[in-house]
Short mmCIF file of C-alpha atoms in Angstrom, two decimals:
data_model
loop_
_atom_site.label_atom_id
_atom_site.label_comp_id
_atom_site.label_asym_id
_atom_site.label_seq_id
_atom_site.Cartn_x
_atom_site.Cartn_y
_atom_site.Cartn_z
CA MET A 1 -38.92 61.33 -9.57
CA LEU A 2 -38.87 57.61 -8.71
CA SER A 3 -42.20 56.30 -8.22
CA LYS A 4 -42.66 53.82 -5.23
CA ALA A 5 -43.12 50.92 -7.95
CA LYS A 6 -39.63 51.37 -9.65
CA VAL A 7 -37.85 51.72 -6.30
CA ARG A 8 -39.33 48.55 -5.48
CA PHE A 9 -38.58 46.94 -8.91
CA ILE A 10 -34.78 48.46 -8.51
CA LYS A 11 -34.47 47.20 -5.14
CA SER A 12 -35.98 43.44 -6.36
CA LEU A 13 -32.76 43.15 -8.24
CA GLN A 14 -30.64 42.74 -5.29
CA VAL A 15 -32.38 39.19 -5.56
CA LYS A 16 -30.84 36.40 -8.15
CA LYS A 17 -34.42 35.01 -8.39
CA TYR A 18 -35.83 38.12 -9.44
CA ARG A 19 -32.60 39.14 -11.72
CA LEU A 20 -33.26 35.68 -13.39
CA ALA A 21 -37.20 35.98 -13.72
CA GLU A 22 -36.59 39.63 -15.07
CA GLN A 23 -33.65 38.89 -16.99
CA CYS A 24 -31.73 42.05 -15.97
CA PHE A 25 -29.44 43.66 -13.41
CA VAL A 26 -28.26 46.76 -11.93
CA VAL A 27 -25.44 49.15 -13.01
CA GLN A 28 -24.51 51.75 -10.55
CA GLY A 29 -22.44 55.01 -10.34
CA ALA A 30 -21.73 57.60 -13.36
CA LYS A 31 -18.42 56.00 -14.89
CA ALA A 32 -19.80 52.60 -14.98
CA VAL A 33 -23.42 53.89 -16.51
CA ARG A 34 -21.41 55.87 -19.35
CA GLU A 35 -19.86 52.46 -20.30
CA VAL A 36 -22.97 50.51 -20.30
CA LEU A 37 -24.49 53.34 -22.62
CA ALA A 38 -21.47 52.88 -24.68
CA SER A 39 -21.67 49.36 -25.14
CA ASP A 40 -23.79 47.18 -26.89
CA PHE A 41 -25.91 46.08 -23.75
CA LYS A 42 -29.65 46.98 -23.90
CA VAL A 43 -30.24 49.06 -21.24
CA ASP A 44 -34.11 49.15 -20.00
CA LEU A 45 -34.12 52.13 -17.41
CA LEU A 46 -31.75 54.80 -17.05
CA VAL A 47 -31.94 56.81 -13.76
CA GLY A 48 -29.50 59.84 -13.20
CA THR A 49 -29.17 63.34 -11.65
CA PRO A 50 -30.21 66.42 -13.57
CA SER A 51 -26.48 67.11 -13.72
CA PHE A 52 -25.59 63.68 -15.11
CA PHE A 53 -28.07 64.10 -18.04
CA GLN A 54 -26.32 67.45 -18.91
CA GLU A 55 -23.25 65.50 -20.06
CA LYS A 56 -23.22 64.17 -23.75
CA LEU A 57 -24.19 60.90 -23.41
CA ALA A 58 -26.07 58.07 -25.34
CA ALA A 59 -29.15 58.35 -22.99
CA HIS A 60 -31.59 57.59 -26.18
CA LYS A 61 -30.38 54.10 -25.77
CA ALA A 62 -32.32 53.83 -23.00
CA SER A 63 -35.93 52.49 -23.27
CA GLU A 64 -37.23 54.51 -20.53
CA VAL A 65 -35.08 57.83 -18.89
CA ILE A 66 -36.18 58.99 -15.00
CA GLU A 67 -34.52 62.09 -13.57
CA ALA A 68 -33.98 61.65 -9.78
CA SER A 69 -32.06 63.39 -6.71
CA GLU A 70 -28.92 62.29 -5.58
CA LYS A 71 -30.69 61.18 -2.33
CA GLU A 72 -33.48 59.24 -4.12
CA LEU A 73 -30.51 57.42 -6.51
CA THR A 74 -28.37 56.42 -2.89
CA ALA A 75 -31.71 55.02 -1.38
CA VAL A 76 -32.33 52.44 -4.27
CA SER A 77 -28.66 51.45 -4.49
CA SER A 78 -26.81 48.79 -2.62
CA VAL A 79 -23.66 51.07 -2.42
CA GLU A 80 -23.00 53.70 0.40
CA THR A 81 -23.54 56.59 -1.71
CA ASN A 82 -24.16 56.84 -5.36
CA SER A 83 -24.57 60.37 -6.39
CA ALA A 84 -25.12 60.11 -10.17
CA ALA A 85 -26.59 57.52 -12.20
CA LEU A 86 -27.99 53.98 -12.09
CA ALA A 87 -28.94 51.54 -15.20
CA ILE A 88 -31.08 48.70 -15.58
CA VAL A 89 -29.37 46.38 -17.93
CA ARG A 90 -30.73 43.32 -20.00
CA MET A 91 -28.56 40.27 -19.37
CA LYS A 92 -27.32 38.95 -22.83
CA PRO A 93 -28.43 34.96 -23.90
CA ALA A 94 -25.42 33.00 -22.83
CA GLY A 95 -25.08 30.67 -25.87
CA ARG A 96 -22.43 28.23 -25.83
CA PRO A 97 -18.89 29.35 -24.88
CA VAL A 98 -16.37 29.24 -27.92
CA ILE A 99 -13.23 28.25 -26.04
CA PRO A 100 -10.30 30.00 -28.07
CA ASN A 101 -7.20 28.24 -29.34
CA ASP A 102 -4.73 31.07 -29.53
CA ASN A 103 -5.36 32.76 -26.17
CA PHE A 104 -6.12 32.05 -22.59
CA THR A 105 -9.34 31.13 -20.81
CA LEU A 106 -9.80 31.36 -16.85
CA VAL A 107 -11.96 28.58 -15.47
CA LEU A 108 -13.31 29.25 -12.04
CA ASP A 109 -14.27 26.09 -9.70
CA ASP A 110 -16.51 27.62 -7.38
CA ILE A 111 -15.94 30.91 -6.31
CA ARG A 112 -17.83 32.15 -3.52
CA ASP A 113 -16.78 35.77 -2.71
CA PRO A 114 -18.73 38.37 -4.66
CA GLY A 115 -15.46 40.40 -4.34
CA ASN A 116 -13.22 37.89 -5.72
CA LEU A 117 -15.13 37.30 -8.56
CA GLY A 118 -15.57 40.81 -9.54
CA THR A 119 -11.78 41.40 -9.10
CA ILE A 120 -10.82 38.46 -11.21
CA ILE A 121 -12.99 39.52 -13.93
CA ARG A 122 -11.42 43.01 -13.75
CA THR A 123 -7.69 41.51 -13.78
CA ALA A 124 -9.01 39.35 -16.67
CA ASP A 125 -9.89 42.37 -18.64
CA TRP A 126 -6.42 43.86 -17.57
CA TYR A 127 -4.60 40.84 -18.94
CA GLY A 128 -6.75 40.30 -22.43
CA VAL A 129 -8.61 37.20 -21.22
CA PRO A 130 -11.87 37.39 -23.26
CA LEU A 131 -13.57 34.51 -21.44
CA VAL A 132 -14.42 33.19 -18.11
CA LEU A 133 -16.08 29.40 -17.57
CA ALA A 134 -17.57 29.41 -13.96
CA SER A 135 -18.78 26.61 -12.30
CA GLU A 136 -22.68 26.51 -11.48
CA GLU A 137 -21.92 26.78 -7.58
CA THR A 138 -19.52 29.91 -8.58
CA THR A 139 -21.12 33.09 -6.70
CA ASP A 140 -23.79 35.14 -9.33
CA LEU A 141 -22.33 37.45 -12.13
CA TYR A 142 -24.85 39.72 -11.93
CA SER A 143 -25.17 40.49 -8.18
CA PRO A 144 -24.43 44.18 -7.24
CA LYS A 145 -21.15 43.78 -5.39
CA VAL A 146 -19.62 41.38 -8.49
CA ILE A 147 -20.64 44.14 -10.89
CA ASN A 148 -19.50 47.04 -9.00
CA SER A 149 -16.00 45.20 -8.37
CA THR A 150 -15.71 44.68 -12.07
CA MET A 151 -15.13 48.32 -12.25
CA GLY A 152 -17.21 48.08 -15.85
CA SER A 153 -14.81 45.04 -16.81
CA PHE A 154 -18.07 42.69 -17.30
CA LEU A 155 -18.77 44.13 -20.54
CA ARG A 156 -15.60 42.97 -21.95
CA VAL A 157 -15.20 39.42 -20.44
CA ALA A 158 -17.62 37.19 -21.11
CA VAL A 159 -18.76 34.89 -18.25
CA HIS A 160 -20.46 31.50 -18.83
CA TYR A 161 -22.04 29.22 -16.06
CA GLY A 162 -22.01 25.49 -16.67
CA LYS A 163 -20.62 21.97 -15.77
CA LEU A 164 -16.79 22.56 -16.11
CA ASP A 165 -15.68 18.86 -16.67
CA GLN A 166 -17.87 18.69 -19.63
CA TRP A 167 -16.07 21.64 -21.41
CA LEU A 168 -12.97 20.65 -20.01
CA SER A 169 -13.31 17.30 -21.98
CA THR A 170 -13.46 18.91 -25.12
CA VAL A 171 -10.27 20.70 -25.30
CA ASN A 172 -7.05 20.29 -26.69
CA ILE A 173 -4.79 22.83 -24.90
CA PRO A 174 -2.77 22.72 -21.53
CA VAL A 175 -4.90 23.12 -18.60
CA TYR A 176 -3.18 24.78 -15.94
CA GLY A 177 -4.54 24.23 -12.66
CA ALA A 178 -3.21 26.50 -9.56
CA PHE A 179 -2.16 24.07 -6.73
CA LEU A 180 -0.22 24.39 -3.53
CA ASP A 181 2.57 21.86 -4.93
CA GLY A 182 2.71 22.20 -8.47
CA THR A 183 5.68 23.34 -10.46
CA ASP A 184 7.02 26.69 -9.71
CA ILE A 185 5.26 29.15 -11.86
CA HIS A 186 8.38 31.42 -12.58
CA LYS A 187 9.92 28.45 -14.05
CA VAL A 188 6.78 27.02 -16.16
CA GLN A 189 6.65 27.98 -19.84
CA PHE A 190 3.06 28.68 -20.26
CA GLY A 191 3.06 29.25 -24.47
CA LYS A 192 0.04 31.36 -26.15
CA ALA A 193 -2.85 29.58 -25.41
CA GLY A 194 -4.59 27.36 -22.50
CA LEU A 195 -6.99 27.21 -19.56
CA LEU A 196 -6.27 28.21 -15.99
CA VAL A 197 -8.26 26.67 -13.42
CA ILE A 198 -8.70 28.45 -9.96
CA GLY A 199 -10.08 26.90 -7.09
CA ASN A 200 -12.64 27.59 -4.23
CA GLU A 201 -11.21 29.99 -1.57
CA SER A 202 -10.80 27.10 1.04
CA LYS A 203 -11.33 23.94 -0.64
CA GLY A 204 -9.17 24.46 -3.59
CA ILE A 205 -9.87 22.78 -7.21
CA SER A 206 -12.16 19.78 -6.71
CA PRO A 207 -11.69 16.13 -7.68
CA GLY A 208 -13.74 16.22 -10.69
CA VAL A 209 -12.34 19.12 -12.30
CA ALA A 210 -8.66 18.52 -10.85
CA LYS A 211 -8.63 15.65 -13.35
CA TRP A 212 -8.43 17.36 -16.41
CA VAL A 213 -5.40 19.76 -15.31
CA SER A 214 -2.57 18.64 -17.61
CA GLN A 215 -0.36 20.83 -15.46
CA GLN A 216 -0.32 22.06 -11.91
CA VAL A 217 1.66 25.34 -11.25
CA THR A 218 2.01 26.65 -7.78
CA ILE A 219 3.20 30.69 -6.96
CA PRO A 220 6.47 30.44 -4.86
CA ARG A 221 6.38 31.37 -1.20
CA ILE A 222 9.03 33.15 0.42
CA GLY A 223 7.19 33.88 3.90
CA LYS A 224 4.71 31.92 6.14
CA ALA A 225 1.22 32.83 4.91
CA GLU A 226 -0.41 29.48 4.36
CA SER A 227 -2.54 30.71 1.11
CA LEU A 228 -3.25 33.41 -0.80
CA ASN A 229 -6.37 35.32 -1.72
CA ALA A 230 -8.00 33.97 -4.71
CA SER A 231 -8.18 36.74 -6.59
CA VAL A 232 -4.81 37.55 -5.77
CA ALA A 233 -3.48 33.86 -6.96
CA THR A 234 -5.47 34.54 -9.95
CA ALA A 235 -3.85 37.61 -10.85
CA ILE A 236 -0.25 36.51 -10.24
CA VAL A 237 -0.64 33.54 -12.66
CA LEU A 238 -1.98 35.40 -15.37
CA ASP A 239 0.71 38.03 -14.95
CA ASN A 240 2.95 35.05 -15.06
CA LEU A 241 1.20 33.74 -18.42
CA ARG A 242 1.54 36.90 -20.47
CA ARG A 243 5.06 36.95 -19.73
CA SER A 244 6.09 33.62 -21.48
CA MET B 1 -22.15 31.92 29.45
CA LEU B 2 -21.00 35.44 28.30
CA SER B 3 -22.45 38.50 30.49
CA LYS B 4 -24.08 41.11 29.11
CA ALA B 5 -21.27 43.68 30.14
CA LYS B 6 -18.73 41.20 28.21
CA VAL B 7 -20.92 41.16 25.34
CA ARG B 8 -21.03 45.09 25.22
CA PHE B 9 -17.39 45.53 25.73
CA ILE B 10 -16.93 42.72 22.61
CA LYS B 11 -19.25 44.41 20.49
CA SER B 12 -17.63 47.96 21.55
CA LEU B 13 -14.34 47.17 19.98
CA GLN B 14 -15.85 47.15 16.31
CA VAL B 15 -15.50 50.88 16.60
CA LYS B 16 -11.76 52.18 16.15
CA LYS B 17 -12.25 54.88 19.39
CA TYR B 18 -13.03 52.25 21.72
CA ARG B 19 -10.03 49.77 20.35
CA LEU B 20 -7.72 52.75 20.68
CA ALA B 21 -8.74 53.63 24.49
CA GLU B 22 -8.73 50.02 25.33
CA GLN B 23 -5.77 49.17 23.40
CA CYS B 24 -7.08 45.85 22.34
CA PHE B 25 -8.94 44.34 19.09
CA VAL B 26 -11.09 41.04 18.32
CA VAL B 27 -9.79 38.04 16.50
CA GLN B 28 -12.44 35.61 15.39
CA GLY B 29 -12.75 32.23 14.27
CA ALA B 30 -11.13 28.90 15.70
CA LYS B 31 -8.03 28.82 13.39
CA ALA B 32 -7.19 32.35 13.74
CA VAL B 33 -7.36 32.18 17.64
CA ARG B 34 -5.36 28.95 17.71
CA GLU B 35 -2.75 30.71 15.84
CA VAL B 36 -2.89 33.97 18.28
CA LEU B 37 -2.31 31.85 21.68
CA ALA B 38 0.91 30.41 19.92
CA SER B 39 2.19 34.02 18.95
CA ASP B 40 3.78 36.24 21.23
CA PHE B 41 0.55 38.71 21.61
CA LYS B 42 -0.93 38.85 24.80
CA VAL B 43 -4.63 37.58 25.09
CA ASP B 44 -6.63 39.47 27.24
CA LEU B 45 -10.02 37.24 27.09
CA LEU B 46 -10.44 33.69 25.23
CA VAL B 47 -14.15 32.86 24.43
CA GLY B 48 -14.75 29.57 23.14
CA THR B 49 -17.25 26.28 22.60
CA PRO B 50 -16.97 23.63 24.99
CA SER B 51 -15.62 21.51 21.88
CA PHE B 52 -12.78 24.35 21.26
CA PHE B 53 -11.71 23.67 24.47
CA GLN B 54 -11.38 20.18 24.22
CA GLU B 55 -8.54 20.57 21.55
CA LYS B 56 -4.68 20.81 23.58
CA LEU B 57 -4.16 24.39 23.08
CA ALA B 58 -2.44 27.20 25.12
CA ALA B 59 -5.58 28.60 26.72
CA HIS B 60 -3.96 29.31 29.98
CA LYS B 61 -1.70 32.19 27.90
CA ALA B 62 -5.04 33.95 28.14
CA SER B 63 -5.90 36.47 31.29
CA GLU B 64 -9.55 35.21 31.02
CA VAL B 65 -11.20 32.45 29.65
CA ILE B 66 -15.12 31.94 29.01
CA GLU B 67 -17.16 29.10 27.68
CA ALA B 68 -19.84 30.19 25.11
CA SER B 69 -22.28 28.51 22.88
CA GLU B 70 -21.99 28.93 19.14
CA LYS B 71 -24.93 30.87 19.20
CA GLU B 72 -23.57 33.66 21.61
CA LEU B 73 -20.14 33.67 19.77
CA THR B 74 -21.95 34.30 16.29
CA ALA B 75 -24.11 37.18 18.60
CA VAL B 76 -20.64 39.19 19.54
CA SER B 77 -19.22 38.56 16.05
CA SER B 78 -18.85 40.36 13.02
CA VAL B 79 -18.63 37.67 10.63
CA GLU B 80 -21.71 36.03 9.72
CA THR B 81 -20.80 32.62 11.53
CA ASN B 82 -18.20 32.00 14.00
CA SER B 83 -18.62 28.39 15.44
CA ALA B 84 -15.95 28.24 17.81
CA ALA B 85 -13.83 30.85 19.26
CA LEU B 86 -13.15 34.93 19.86
CA ALA B 87 -9.97 36.47 21.54
CA ILE B 88 -9.41 39.86 22.86
CA VAL B 89 -5.97 40.68 21.98
CA ARG B 90 -3.91 43.36 23.22
CA MET B 91 -2.16 45.62 20.48
CA LYS B 92 1.71 45.67 20.63
CA PRO B 93 3.34 49.08 21.22
CA ALA B 94 4.26 50.43 17.99
CA GLY B 95 7.99 51.85 18.63
CA ARG B 96 9.63 53.26 15.65
CA PRO B 97 10.09 51.26 12.62
CA VAL B 98 13.39 49.85 11.45
CA ILE B 99 13.48 49.91 7.70
CA PRO B 100 15.55 46.66 6.51
CA ASN B 101 18.67 47.25 4.28
CA ASP B 102 18.65 43.64 2.86
CA ASN B 103 14.73 43.19 2.03
CA PHE B 104 11.66 44.70 0.60
CA THR B 105 9.33 46.80 2.88
CA LEU B 106 5.67 47.96 1.68
CA VAL B 107 4.50 51.73 1.82
CA LEU B 108 0.90 52.26 1.90
CA ASP B 109 -0.22 55.48 0.95
CA ASP B 110 -3.67 55.97 1.85
CA ILE B 111 -5.37 52.74 1.35
CA ARG B 112 -9.09 52.86 2.33
CA ASP B 113 -10.75 49.53 1.96
CA PRO B 114 -10.40 47.16 4.72
CA GLY B 115 -10.51 43.97 2.41
CA ASN B 116 -7.57 45.45 0.63
CA LEU B 117 -5.40 46.06 3.78
CA GLY B 118 -5.88 42.84 4.94
CA THR B 119 -5.17 41.15 1.70
CA ILE B 120 -2.16 43.24 1.28
CA ILE B 121 -0.68 42.23 4.75
CA ARG B 122 -1.65 38.10 3.57
CA THR B 123 -0.07 38.71 0.52
CA ALA B 124 3.23 40.41 2.36
CA ASP B 125 3.28 37.52 4.58
CA TRP B 126 3.46 35.28 1.40
CA TYR B 127 6.45 36.74 -0.22
CA GLY B 128 8.08 37.42 2.98
CA VAL B 129 7.64 40.94 3.39
CA PRO B 130 8.39 41.59 7.57
CA LEU B 131 7.34 45.38 7.40
CA VAL B 132 4.49 47.72 6.36
CA LEU B 133 4.57 51.26 6.40
CA ALA B 134 1.16 52.90 6.43
CA SER B 135 -0.03 56.80 5.90
CA GLU B 136 -1.99 57.83 8.94
CA GLU B 137 -5.14 58.06 6.24
CA THR B 138 -4.52 54.60 5.80
CA THR B 139 -7.72 52.09 7.32
CA ASP B 140 -7.10 50.82 10.83
CA LEU B 141 -5.06 47.68 10.88
CA TYR B 142 -7.37 46.36 14.11
CA SER B 143 -10.73 46.55 12.60
CA PRO B 144 -12.33 43.19 12.41
CA LYS B 145 -12.47 43.36 8.51
CA VAL B 146 -8.87 43.79 8.11
CA ILE B 147 -8.03 41.13 10.98
CA ASN B 148 -9.95 38.79 9.37
CA SER B 149 -8.93 39.44 5.86
CA THR B 150 -4.97 38.85 6.70
CA MET B 151 -5.77 35.49 7.29
CA GLY B 152 -3.63 35.25 10.50
CA SER B 153 -0.91 37.22 8.76
CA PHE B 154 -1.33 40.28 11.16
CA LEU B 155 0.94 38.10 13.36
CA ARG B 156 4.33 38.06 11.10
CA VAL B 157 3.82 41.41 9.19
CA ALA B 158 4.49 44.46 11.67
CA VAL B 159 2.39 47.42 10.44
CA HIS B 160 3.61 51.01 11.49
CA TYR B 161 1.43 53.89 10.85
CA GLY B 162 2.67 57.54 10.38
CA LYS B 163 3.95 60.34 7.96
CA LEU B 164 5.61 58.38 5.04
CA ASP B 165 7.37 61.39 3.98
CA GLN B 166 9.68 61.42 7.01
CA TRP B 167 10.39 57.91 6.87
CA LEU B 168 11.11 58.26 2.88
CA SER B 169 13.38 60.82 3.62
CA THR B 170 15.58 58.80 5.54
CA VAL B 171 16.32 55.62 3.27
CA ASN B 172 19.45 54.91 1.15
CA ILE B 173 17.72 51.81 -0.82
CA PRO B 174 15.63 52.08 -4.12
CA VAL B 175 11.94 53.49 -3.74
CA TYR B 176 9.65 51.74 -6.07
CA GLY B 177 6.18 53.30 -6.86
CA ALA B 178 3.24 51.54 -8.91
CA PHE B 179 1.93 53.99 -11.48
CA LEU B 180 0.16 53.49 -14.86
CA ASP B 181 3.04 55.11 -16.64
CA GLY B 182 6.50 53.66 -15.30
CA THR B 183 8.90 50.76 -16.52
CA ASP B 184 7.64 47.47 -17.23
CA ILE B 185 8.01 45.23 -14.22
CA HIS B 186 8.62 42.62 -16.33
CA LYS B 187 11.96 44.54 -17.54
CA VAL B 188 12.91 45.78 -14.11
CA GLN B 189 15.92 44.51 -12.11
CA PHE B 190 14.40 44.78 -8.35
CA GLY B 191 17.60 43.66 -6.42
CA LYS B 192 17.53 42.46 -3.15
CA ALA B 193 16.40 45.51 -1.16
CA GLY B 194 13.96 48.29 -1.48
CA LEU B 195 10.59 50.00 -0.77
CA LEU B 196 7.55 49.59 -2.78
CA VAL B 197 5.23 52.43 -2.61
CA ILE B 198 1.16 51.66 -3.36
CA GLY B 199 -1.10 54.25 -3.60
CA ASN B 200 -4.71 55.03 -2.80
CA GLU B 201 -7.67 52.86 -4.56
CA SER B 202 -8.67 56.09 -7.05
CA LYS B 203 -6.14 58.50 -6.76
CA GLY B 204 -2.99 56.28 -6.51
CA ILE B 205 0.40 58.14 -4.94
CA SER B 206 0.46 61.41 -3.56
CA PRO B 207 2.62 63.99 -4.61
CA GLY B 208 3.98 64.18 -1.34
CA VAL B 209 4.95 60.67 -1.37
CA ALA B 210 5.48 60.37 -5.35
CA LYS B 211 8.90 62.66 -4.79
CA TRP B 212 10.34 60.18 -3.18
CA VAL B 213 9.94 57.60 -5.66
CA SER B 214 12.98 56.85 -7.42
CA GLN B 215 12.03 54.26 -10.28
CA GLN B 216 8.06 54.15 -11.42
CA VAL B 217 6.95 50.89 -12.01
CA THR B 218 3.77 49.83 -14.53
CA ILE B 219 2.19 46.48 -14.42
CA PRO B 220 2.20 45.70 -18.23
CA ARG B 221 -1.75 45.82 -19.73
CA ILE B 222 -2.96 43.32 -22.50
CA GLY B 223 -6.52 44.29 -22.28
CA LYS B 224 -9.01 47.11 -21.85
CA ALA B 225 -9.54 47.25 -17.95
CA GLU B 226 -8.40 50.99 -16.80
CA SER B 227 -6.85 49.86 -13.78
CA LEU B 228 -6.27 46.93 -11.22
CA ASN B 229 -7.47 46.69 -7.70
CA ALA B 230 -4.71 47.86 -5.21
CA SER B 231 -4.28 44.49 -3.44
CA VAL B 232 -4.03 42.90 -6.81
CA ALA B 233 -1.23 45.19 -7.86
CA THR B 234 0.73 44.89 -4.46
CA ALA B 235 0.69 41.21 -5.28
CA ILE B 236 1.65 41.25 -8.96
CA VAL B 237 4.87 43.69 -8.17
CA LEU B 238 5.76 41.72 -5.03
CA ASP B 239 5.73 38.02 -7.37
CA ASN B 240 8.37 40.42 -9.71
CA LEU B 241 10.26 41.65 -7.16
CA ARG B 242 10.89 38.27 -6.01
CA ARG B 243 11.60 36.93 -9.12
CA SER B 244 14.71 39.19 -9.74
#
């Protein structure tokens, strides 16, 4: 059973301030929790239903294990129903990102919507992009909404927050940026390595970041929508990058 | 000023049952409301701030016009802030969909997430796809969340709900379906017309619909994510369709 203190603690981690102070975050749902247990992330607390613990899984990896009912689990979760498991996971120390010279890196200039960020990380994982550089204004990776919408991909894609122009000033590979008036992505030869900058949902790429873009690229529009959702645009460009 | 009765009426339209009974739905935000006024949709009620009405717009199109404060507008809206305008718009009679023989049509087999449906309609509009056929279980087009995430594209893309297998049984053009083990979309010659079936977020395409698919197609995976978000997958396939 979950004590009142534990319930309070788990719920407090929905707020960024407390996540930062505690250096940990919540992972919800049986599938994601199984993946965390199989990863090299440190699990401080594992909460699961009796039937969840009947599975053969690495529960011993968790510093603390508590059995709870579905009702208790759903009550502390931010998702509508959580019928099986929840883990409190320790953040990894960020360190300095090493931008690969032989792969693509995503650069997010102020992505504000948590669903977009989570979906972008999931798509980066699908296309084998190991690193995401995010501006300091980009929404927090560790919020429950972002973690949930990555569908486990936060385990495989490293996300670093910092000053984009400082990072971009150091690279010697092409920097592509998604704009509304660049070269048609169907006609660009992307090569094997580079960075891809995606801008804010309504304002696009900021001038301070745009000046580091070596090639502006554009998704061809056949119809009449004014723009595309940021996570959709990222996915379309990644698919074109991987085709080259 | 908005009367209590109007406030109640507007809020009631967040619920599908009342939308169906009244045959109308809510459009929120200055940009979307401007687009509705410029379209052939019938506007029953237009609510706007004094500064919104200072713009030259077709406010005379609305059967009823009410001036309100930002605070009043936000109070009746489902979005966090609505600082300018809201419209109550009449649904168009659905009629029978005419599946074009010279363009692509999207077929949605049980898309449940409102954000996904809205984003798919927006992307269809970008790629010039005029028609979406949705299974009866697909989430309601007219919910505020869906209408908002279409970013105005619901005005240009017709969405019909009905029995997919009945519609699919009548077509003589290719029916593509997004699966995890079909032909690589980078290698498919899509031609100029066809239908593209997208399945449910967790279960994929149902057997009753899958049997009408003439070619299974797959987005190539380079990394390790198990799947892609449904709206992202739709966008990637549409981009490939339009490249052929």
